[in-house]
PDB file of C-alpha atoms in Angstrom:
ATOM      1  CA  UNK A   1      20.275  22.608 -14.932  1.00 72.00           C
ATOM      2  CA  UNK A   2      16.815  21.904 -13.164  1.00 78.00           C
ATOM      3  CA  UNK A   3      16.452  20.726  -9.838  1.00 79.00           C
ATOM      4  CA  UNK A   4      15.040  16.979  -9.806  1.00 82.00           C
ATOM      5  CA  UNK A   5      11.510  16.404  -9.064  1.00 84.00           C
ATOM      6  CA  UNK A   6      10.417  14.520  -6.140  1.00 86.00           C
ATOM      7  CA  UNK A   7       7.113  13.552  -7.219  1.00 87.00           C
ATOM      8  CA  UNK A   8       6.530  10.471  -9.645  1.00 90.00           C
ATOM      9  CA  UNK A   9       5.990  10.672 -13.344  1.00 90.00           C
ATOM     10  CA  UNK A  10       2.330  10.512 -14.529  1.00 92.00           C
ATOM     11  CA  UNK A  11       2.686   7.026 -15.786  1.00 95.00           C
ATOM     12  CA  UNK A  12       5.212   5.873 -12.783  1.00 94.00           C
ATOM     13  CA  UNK A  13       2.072   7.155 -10.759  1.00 94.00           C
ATOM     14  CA  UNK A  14      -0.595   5.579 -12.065  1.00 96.00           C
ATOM     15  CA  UNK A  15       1.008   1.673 -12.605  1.00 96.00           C
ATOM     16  CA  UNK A  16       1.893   2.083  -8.419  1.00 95.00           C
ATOM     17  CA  UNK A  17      -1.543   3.048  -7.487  1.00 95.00           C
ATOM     18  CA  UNK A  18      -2.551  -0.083  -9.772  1.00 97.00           C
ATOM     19  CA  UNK A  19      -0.045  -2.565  -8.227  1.00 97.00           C
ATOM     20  CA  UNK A  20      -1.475  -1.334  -4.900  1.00 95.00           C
ATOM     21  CA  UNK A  21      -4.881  -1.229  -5.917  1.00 97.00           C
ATOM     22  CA  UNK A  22      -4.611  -4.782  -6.955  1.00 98.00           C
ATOM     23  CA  UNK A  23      -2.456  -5.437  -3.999  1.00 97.00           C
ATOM     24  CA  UNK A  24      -4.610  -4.047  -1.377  1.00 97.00           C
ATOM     25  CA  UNK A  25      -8.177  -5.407  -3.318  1.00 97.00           C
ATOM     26  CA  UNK A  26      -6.648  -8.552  -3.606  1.00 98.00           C
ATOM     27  CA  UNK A  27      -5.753  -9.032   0.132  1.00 97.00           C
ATOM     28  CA  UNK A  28      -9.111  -7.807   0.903  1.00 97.00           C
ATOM     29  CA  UNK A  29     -10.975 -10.017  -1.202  1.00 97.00           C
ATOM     30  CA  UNK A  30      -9.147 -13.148   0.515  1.00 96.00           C
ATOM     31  CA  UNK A  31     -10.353 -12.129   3.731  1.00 96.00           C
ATOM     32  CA  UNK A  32     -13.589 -11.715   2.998  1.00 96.00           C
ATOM     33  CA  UNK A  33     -13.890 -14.876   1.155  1.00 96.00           C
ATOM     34  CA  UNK A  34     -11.491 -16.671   3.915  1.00 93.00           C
ATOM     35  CA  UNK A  35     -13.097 -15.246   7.078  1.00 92.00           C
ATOM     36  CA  UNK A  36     -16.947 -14.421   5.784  1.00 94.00           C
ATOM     37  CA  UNK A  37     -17.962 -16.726   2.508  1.00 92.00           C
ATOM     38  CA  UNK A  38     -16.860 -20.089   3.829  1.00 86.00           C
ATOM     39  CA  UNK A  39     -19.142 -22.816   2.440  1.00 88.00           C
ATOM     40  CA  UNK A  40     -20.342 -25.820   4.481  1.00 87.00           C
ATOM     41  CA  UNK A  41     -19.026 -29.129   3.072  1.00 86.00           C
ATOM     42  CA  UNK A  42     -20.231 -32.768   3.649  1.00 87.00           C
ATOM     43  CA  UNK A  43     -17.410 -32.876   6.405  1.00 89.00           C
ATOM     44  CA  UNK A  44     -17.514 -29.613   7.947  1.00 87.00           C
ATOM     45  CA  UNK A  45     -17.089 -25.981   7.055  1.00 89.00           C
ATOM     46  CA  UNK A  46     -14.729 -25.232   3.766  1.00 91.00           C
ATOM     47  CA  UNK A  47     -13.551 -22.473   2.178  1.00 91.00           C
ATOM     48  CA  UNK A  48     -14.799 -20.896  -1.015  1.00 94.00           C
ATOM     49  CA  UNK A  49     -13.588 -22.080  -4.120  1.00 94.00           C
ATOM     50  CA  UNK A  50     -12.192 -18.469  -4.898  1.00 96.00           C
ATOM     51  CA  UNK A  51     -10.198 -18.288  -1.417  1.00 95.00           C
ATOM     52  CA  UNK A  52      -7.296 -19.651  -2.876  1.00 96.00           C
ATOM     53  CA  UNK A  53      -7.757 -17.684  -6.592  1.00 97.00           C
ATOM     54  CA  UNK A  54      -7.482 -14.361  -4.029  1.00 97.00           C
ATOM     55  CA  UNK A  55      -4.818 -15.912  -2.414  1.00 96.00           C
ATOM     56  CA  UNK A  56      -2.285 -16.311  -5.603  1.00 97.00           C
ATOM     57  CA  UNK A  57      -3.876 -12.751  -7.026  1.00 98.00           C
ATOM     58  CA  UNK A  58      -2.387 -11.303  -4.129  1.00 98.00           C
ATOM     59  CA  UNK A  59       0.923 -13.094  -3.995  1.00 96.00           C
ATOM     60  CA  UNK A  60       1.072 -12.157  -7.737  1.00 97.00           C
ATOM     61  CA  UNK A  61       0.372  -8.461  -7.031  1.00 98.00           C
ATOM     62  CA  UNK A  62       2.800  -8.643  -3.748  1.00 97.00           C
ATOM     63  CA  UNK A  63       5.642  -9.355  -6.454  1.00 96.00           C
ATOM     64  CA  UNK A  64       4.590  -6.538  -8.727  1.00 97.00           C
ATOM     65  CA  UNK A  65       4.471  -4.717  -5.378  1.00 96.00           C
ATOM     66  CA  UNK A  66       8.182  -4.819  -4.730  1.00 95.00           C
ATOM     67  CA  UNK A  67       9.413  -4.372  -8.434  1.00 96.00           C
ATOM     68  CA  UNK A  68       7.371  -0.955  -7.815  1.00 95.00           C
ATOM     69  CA  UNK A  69       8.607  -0.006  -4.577  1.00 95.00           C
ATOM     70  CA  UNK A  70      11.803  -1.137  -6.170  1.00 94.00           C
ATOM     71  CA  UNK A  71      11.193   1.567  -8.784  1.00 94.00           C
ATOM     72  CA  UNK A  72      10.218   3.702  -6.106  1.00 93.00           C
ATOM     73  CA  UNK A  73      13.330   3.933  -4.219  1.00 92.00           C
ATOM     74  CA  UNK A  74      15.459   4.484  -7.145  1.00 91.00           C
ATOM     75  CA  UNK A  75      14.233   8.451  -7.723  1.00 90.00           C
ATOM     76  CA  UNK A  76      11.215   8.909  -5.470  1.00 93.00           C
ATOM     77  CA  UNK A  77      12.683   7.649  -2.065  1.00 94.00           C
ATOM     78  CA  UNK A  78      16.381   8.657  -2.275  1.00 93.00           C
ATOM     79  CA  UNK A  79      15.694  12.508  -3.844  1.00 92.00           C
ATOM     80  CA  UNK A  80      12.837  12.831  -0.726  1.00 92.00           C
ATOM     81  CA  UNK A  81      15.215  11.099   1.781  1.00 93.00           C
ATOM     82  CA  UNK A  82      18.169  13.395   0.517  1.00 93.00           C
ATOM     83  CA  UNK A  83      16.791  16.376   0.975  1.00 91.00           C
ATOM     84  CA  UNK A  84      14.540  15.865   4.099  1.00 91.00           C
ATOM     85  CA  UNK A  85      11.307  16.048   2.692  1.00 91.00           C
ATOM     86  CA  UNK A  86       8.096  13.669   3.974  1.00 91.00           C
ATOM     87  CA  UNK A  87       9.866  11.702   6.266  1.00 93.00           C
ATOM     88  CA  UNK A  88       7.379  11.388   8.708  1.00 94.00           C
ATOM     89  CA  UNK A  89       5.338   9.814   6.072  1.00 94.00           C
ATOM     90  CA  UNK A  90       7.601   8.289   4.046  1.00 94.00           C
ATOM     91  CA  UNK A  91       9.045   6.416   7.146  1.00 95.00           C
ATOM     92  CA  UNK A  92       6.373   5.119   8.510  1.00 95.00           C
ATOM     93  CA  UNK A  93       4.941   4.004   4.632  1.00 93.00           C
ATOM     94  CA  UNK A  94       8.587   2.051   4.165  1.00 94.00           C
ATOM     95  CA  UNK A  95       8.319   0.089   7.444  1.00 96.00           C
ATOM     96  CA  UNK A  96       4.698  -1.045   7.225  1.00 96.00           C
ATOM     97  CA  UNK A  97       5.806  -2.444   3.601  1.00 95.00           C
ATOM     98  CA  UNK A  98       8.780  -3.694   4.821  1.00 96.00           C
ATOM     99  CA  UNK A  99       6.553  -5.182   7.561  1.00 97.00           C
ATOM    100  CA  UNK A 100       4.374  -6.834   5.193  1.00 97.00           C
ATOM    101  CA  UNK A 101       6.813  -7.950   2.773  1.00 96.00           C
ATOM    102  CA  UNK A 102       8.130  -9.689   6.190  1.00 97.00           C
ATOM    103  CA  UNK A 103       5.149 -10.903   7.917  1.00 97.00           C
ATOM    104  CA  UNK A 104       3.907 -12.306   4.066  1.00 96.00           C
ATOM    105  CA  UNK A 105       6.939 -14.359   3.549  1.00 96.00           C
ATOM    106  CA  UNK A 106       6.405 -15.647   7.055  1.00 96.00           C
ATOM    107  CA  UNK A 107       2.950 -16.984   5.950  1.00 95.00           C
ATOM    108  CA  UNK A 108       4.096 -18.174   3.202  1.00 92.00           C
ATOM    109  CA  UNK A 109       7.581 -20.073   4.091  1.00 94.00           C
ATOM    110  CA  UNK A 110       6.723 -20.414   8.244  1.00 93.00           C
ATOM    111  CA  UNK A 111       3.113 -20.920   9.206  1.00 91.00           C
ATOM    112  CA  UNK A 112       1.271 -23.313  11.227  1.00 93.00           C
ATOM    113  CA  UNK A 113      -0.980 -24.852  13.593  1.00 92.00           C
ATOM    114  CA  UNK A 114       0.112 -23.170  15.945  1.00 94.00           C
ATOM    115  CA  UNK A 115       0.770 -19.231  14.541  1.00 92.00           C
ATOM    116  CA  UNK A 116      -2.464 -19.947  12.305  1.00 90.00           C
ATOM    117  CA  UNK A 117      -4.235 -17.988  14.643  1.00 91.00           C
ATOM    118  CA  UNK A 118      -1.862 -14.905  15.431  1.00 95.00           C
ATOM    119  CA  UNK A 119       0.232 -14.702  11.836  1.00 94.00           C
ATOM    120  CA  UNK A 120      -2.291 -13.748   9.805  1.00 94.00           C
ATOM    121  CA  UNK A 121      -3.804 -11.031  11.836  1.00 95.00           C
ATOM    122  CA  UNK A 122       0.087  -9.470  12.154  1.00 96.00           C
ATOM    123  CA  UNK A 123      -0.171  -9.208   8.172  1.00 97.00           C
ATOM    124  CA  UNK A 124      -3.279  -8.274   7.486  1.00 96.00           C
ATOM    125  CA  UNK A 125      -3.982  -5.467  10.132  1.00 96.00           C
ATOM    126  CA  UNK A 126      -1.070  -4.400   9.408  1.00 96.00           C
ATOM    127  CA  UNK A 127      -2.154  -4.618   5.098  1.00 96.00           C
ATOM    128  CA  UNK A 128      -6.083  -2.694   5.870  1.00 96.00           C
ATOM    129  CA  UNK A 129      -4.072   0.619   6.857  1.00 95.00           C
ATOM    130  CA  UNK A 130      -2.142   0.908   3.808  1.00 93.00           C
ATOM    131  CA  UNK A 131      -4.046   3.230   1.721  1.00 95.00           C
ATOM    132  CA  UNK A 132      -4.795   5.601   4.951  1.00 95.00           C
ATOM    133  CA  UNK A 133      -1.042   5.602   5.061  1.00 94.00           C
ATOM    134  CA  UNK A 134      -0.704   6.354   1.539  1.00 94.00           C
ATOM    135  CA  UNK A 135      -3.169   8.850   1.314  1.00 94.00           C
ATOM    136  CA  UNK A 136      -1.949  10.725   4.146  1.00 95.00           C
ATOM    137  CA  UNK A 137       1.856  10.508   2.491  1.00 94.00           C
ATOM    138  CA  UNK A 138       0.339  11.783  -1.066  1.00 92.00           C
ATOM    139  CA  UNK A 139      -1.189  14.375   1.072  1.00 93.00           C
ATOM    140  CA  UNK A 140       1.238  15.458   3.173  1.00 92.00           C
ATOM    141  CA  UNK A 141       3.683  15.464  -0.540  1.00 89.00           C
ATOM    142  CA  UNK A 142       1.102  17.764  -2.373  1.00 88.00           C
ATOM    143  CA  UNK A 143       0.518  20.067   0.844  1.00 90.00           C
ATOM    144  CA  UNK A 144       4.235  21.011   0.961  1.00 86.00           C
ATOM    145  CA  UNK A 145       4.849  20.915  -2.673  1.00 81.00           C
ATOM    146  CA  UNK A 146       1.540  23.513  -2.951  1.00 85.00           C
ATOM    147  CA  UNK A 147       3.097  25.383  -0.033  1.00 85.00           C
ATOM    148  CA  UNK A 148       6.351  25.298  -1.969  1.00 80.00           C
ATOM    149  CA  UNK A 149       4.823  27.537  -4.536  1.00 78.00           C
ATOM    150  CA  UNK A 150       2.664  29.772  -2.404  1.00 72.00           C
ATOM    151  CA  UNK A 151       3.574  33.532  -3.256  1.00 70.00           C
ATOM    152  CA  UNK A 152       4.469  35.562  -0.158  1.00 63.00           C
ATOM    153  CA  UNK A 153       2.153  36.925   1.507  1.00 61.00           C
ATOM    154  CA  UNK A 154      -0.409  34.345   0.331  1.00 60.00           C
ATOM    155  CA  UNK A 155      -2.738  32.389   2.863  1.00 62.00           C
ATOM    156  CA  UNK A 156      -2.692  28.544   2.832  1.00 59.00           C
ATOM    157  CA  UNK A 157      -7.075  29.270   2.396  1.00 61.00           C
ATOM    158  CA  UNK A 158      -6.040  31.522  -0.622  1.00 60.00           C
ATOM    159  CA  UNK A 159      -3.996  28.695  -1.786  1.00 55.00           C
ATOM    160  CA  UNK A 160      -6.785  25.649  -1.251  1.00 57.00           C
ATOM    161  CA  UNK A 161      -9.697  28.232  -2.616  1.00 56.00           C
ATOM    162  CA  UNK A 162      -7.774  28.837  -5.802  1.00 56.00           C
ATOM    163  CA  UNK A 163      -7.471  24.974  -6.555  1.00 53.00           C
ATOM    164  CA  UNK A 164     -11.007  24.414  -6.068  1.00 54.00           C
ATOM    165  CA  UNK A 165     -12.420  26.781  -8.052  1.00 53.00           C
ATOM    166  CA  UNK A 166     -12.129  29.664  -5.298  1.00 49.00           C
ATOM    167  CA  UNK A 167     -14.677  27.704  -3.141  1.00 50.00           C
ATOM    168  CA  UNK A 168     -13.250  26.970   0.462  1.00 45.00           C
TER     169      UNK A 168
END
């Protein structure tokens, strides 16, 4: 019998980039709209019709977000966690979700006059550095799965030149 693989299917893959793509877009959009396209009303300054549209996008996505990281932590998580492998980027990616799964529900359930001003900058600082997080975790995966299968006596430049077309 085969040793489990770590790494997500192809399709498990590519519908958790989406969810985060949408996640992470969605959250974006919103503050650009919130903080950046406000409109100027009869009354004073309002926001942009599509504020809130953003806004329930990326609630929406942040719900497809944790079925995936559900989905995630069934295989993925546990088999990496088990054997020791990408903690130090694993870690760090599970508390900054946990983090945001926390600070959203606090905007969602607990804000107010007065944490308008500091809530929203806990989540969404916190939301900007997800993909750098990812990408160095999907990174940090493929280095040690590529070193995994390096020959002995094979460089980690032979290694990087032959998956590039044996251009360094």
């Amino acid at each position: 019998m085969s040793v489990p693989v770590i790494r997500l299917g192809a399709r498990h893959e590519r519908l958790t980039y989406a969810v985060f793509v949408l996640l992470w877009s969605s959250g974006l959009l919103w503050l650009v709209f919130h903080y950046f396209l406000g409109l100027d009303g009869e009354f004073g300054p309002e926001p942009h019709p599509f504020e809130k549209w953003w806004l329930r996008l990326h609630g929406l996505a942040a719900m497809l977000a944790l079925l995936t990281i559900g989905s995630v932590a069934t295989h993925h998580m546990r088999l990496a966690w088990n054997r020791g492998k990408n903690r130090h980027t694993g870690l760090p990616m599970l508390v900054l979700t946990a983090w945001l799964a926390a600070t959203g529900y606090a905007l969602y359930y607990f804000s107010t006059d007065d944490n308008a001003t500091w809530l929203p900058v806990l989540h969404w600082a916190a939301g900007l550095t997800l993909p750098l997080m990812l990408l160095a975790h999907i990174a940090a995966g493929r280095r040690r799965a590529m070193l995994a299968r390096k020959p002995t006596g094979q460089t980690g430049a032979d290694i990087i030149s032959s998956h590039v077309g044996g251009h360094v």
